[in-house]
Tab-separated table of C-alpha atoms in Angstrom:
chain	number	residue	atom	x	y	z
A	580	MET	CA	-20.958	-4.584	24.613
A	581	LEU	CA	-23.637	-5.154	22.092
A	582	TYR	CA	-23.549	-1.837	20.472
A	583	VAL	CA	-19.724	-1.998	20.073
A	584	LEU	CA	-20.211	-5.523	18.473
A	585	ALA	CA	-22.756	-4.203	16.193
A	586	THR	CA	-20.777	-1.064	15.142
A	587	THR	CA	-17.295	-1.862	15.060
A	588	ASN	CA	-15.023	-4.355	13.637
A	589	ALA	CA	-15.012	-6.269	16.984
A	590	GLY	CA	-17.858	-8.037	16.037
A	591	GLU	CA	-15.947	-9.746	13.191
A	592	VAL	CA	-14.017	-11.594	16.075
A	593	LEU	CA	-17.066	-13.611	16.871
A	594	LYS	CA	-16.761	-15.063	13.282
A	595	VAL	CA	-13.241	-16.640	13.796
A	596	PRO	CA	-14.833	-20.062	14.395
A	597	MET	CA	-16.421	-19.718	10.940
A	598	PHE	CA	-12.902	-19.090	9.510
A	599	VAL	CA	-11.248	-22.079	11.256
A	600	GLU	CA	-14.076	-24.400	10.093
A	601	HIS	CA	-13.771	-23.087	6.592
A	602	PHE	CA	-9.883	-23.287	6.378
A	603	MET	CA	-10.443	-27.026	7.809
A	604	GLU	CA	-12.389	-27.906	4.625
A	605	TYR	CA	-9.887	-26.184	2.280
A	606	GLU	CA	-7.188	-28.184	0.548
A	607	GLY	CA	-4.046	-26.293	1.048
A	608	ASN	CA	-2.109	-24.142	3.406
A	609	LEU	CA	-3.094	-21.335	5.488
A	610	SER	CA	-1.321	-18.656	3.412
A	611	GLU	CA	-2.986	-19.876	0.109
A	612	PHE	CA	-6.373	-19.815	1.985
A	613	VAL	CA	-5.813	-16.224	2.893
A	614	MET	CA	-4.673	-15.173	-0.479
A	615	GLU	CA	-7.573	-16.812	-2.203
A	616	HIS	CA	-10.312	-15.454	0.100
A	617	TYR	CA	-9.032	-12.083	1.086
A	618	ASP	CA	-7.146	-10.750	-2.027
A	619	ASN	CA	-9.760	-9.850	-4.663
A	620	HIS	CA	-11.920	-12.846	-4.119
A	621	LYS	CA	-14.053	-13.839	-7.181
A	622	LYS	CA	-17.339	-15.747	-7.001
A	623	ASP	CA	-17.050	-19.432	-6.876
A	624	ALA	CA	-19.162	-22.684	-5.684
A	625	ASP	CA	-19.009	-21.528	-1.925
A	626	TRP	CA	-19.351	-17.887	-2.412
A	627	ASP	CA	-22.220	-17.392	0.356
A	628	LEU	CA	-19.928	-19.158	2.838
A	629	ASP	CA	-16.983	-17.025	1.873
A	630	GLN	CA	-19.035	-13.900	2.769
A	631	LYS	CA	-19.486	-15.200	6.333
A	632	LEU	CA	-15.602	-15.067	6.920
A	633	PRO	CA	-14.297	-12.572	9.516
A	634	PHE	CA	-13.167	-9.131	7.892
A	635	ILE	CA	-14.529	-9.917	4.490
A	636	ASN	CA	-17.270	-7.162	4.615
A	637	PRO	CA	-16.169	-4.425	7.098
A	638	PRO	CA	-19.042	-2.210	8.277
A	639	ILE	CA	-19.556	0.777	6.296
A	640	VAL	CA	-20.156	3.070	9.221
A	641	LEU	CA	-16.428	2.846	10.235
A	642	THR	CA	-14.882	3.215	6.863
A	643	VAL	CA	-13.197	6.466	7.183
A	644	HIS	CA	-10.454	7.904	5.008
A	645	ALA	CA	-7.861	9.988	6.979
A	646	GLN	CA	-4.905	11.597	5.516
A	647	LEU	CA	-2.614	13.788	7.725
A	648	PRO	CA	-0.951	16.662	6.174
A	649	ASP	CA	3.024	16.757	5.454
A	650	TYR	CA	4.458	19.145	7.807
A	651	THR	CA	8.134	19.839	7.464
A	652	PHE	CA	10.012	22.280	9.478
A	653	GLU	CA	13.719	23.821	9.497
A	654	ILE	CA	15.463	25.186	12.091
A	655	LYS	CA	17.491	27.880	10.934
A	656	LYS	CA	20.651	29.200	12.552
A	657	PRO	CA	19.872	32.772	13.830
A	658	LYS	CA	21.571	35.507	11.886
A	659	GLU	CA	23.948	37.660	13.622
A	660	ILE	CA	22.143	41.131	14.184
A	661	ARG	CA	24.740	43.919	14.377
A	662	VAL	CA	23.579	47.244	15.971
A	663	PRO	CA	25.726	50.302	14.903
A	664	GLN	CA	26.945	52.213	17.708
A	665	LYS	CA	25.595	55.685	17.639
A	666	ASN	CA	27.892	58.700	18.103
A	667	SER	CA	26.951	60.588	21.333
A	668	ILE	CA	27.027	64.125	21.698
A	669	TYR	CA	27.830	63.753	25.310
A	670	GLN	CA	31.552	63.519	26.077
A	671	GLU	CA	32.617	63.687	29.749
A	672	LYS	CA	35.994	64.997	29.025
A	673	ASP	CA	34.386	68.156	27.983
A	674	PHE	CA	32.808	68.821	31.549
A	675	SER	CA	34.468	69.559	34.794
A	676	ASN	CA	34.359	67.052	37.416
A	677	LEU	CA	32.579	69.399	39.816
A	678	TYR	CA	29.173	68.007	38.666
A	679	LEU	CA	30.019	64.568	40.317
A	680	SER	CA	29.092	65.978	43.696
A	681	ASN	CA	25.847	67.103	42.710
A	682	ILE	CA	22.811	65.216	42.908
A	683	PHE	CA	21.609	66.474	39.531
A	684	GLN	CA	23.911	65.246	36.790
A	685	PRO	CA	23.674	65.092	33.208
A	686	PRO	CA	22.722	61.959	31.367
A	687	ARG	CA	25.120	59.235	30.658
A	688	LEU	CA	25.034	56.892	27.689
A	689	SER	CA	25.817	53.139	29.008
């Protein structure tokens, strides 16, 4: 647990009481407080106290920039493929029907 708190932003949760205490001293509402302290905060009289607020200085170890590539895909309708019929040299009508009773018969095209 100590390792997780030291190396991740989970340790910043322990600084929440400092956030509440500093907000109680602040004159204004919560949105003004957050905008002033977390949106390009400039040095002021309580700069050292502001640096102790949670998520002001995230650990550098875990600062990672990842960009996923843009993948696009398109499903195209399959094209109809026509196979031309070949003219066969075999024609049944040219042969007699006697060969039908034999085991050995000429090849047929289906």
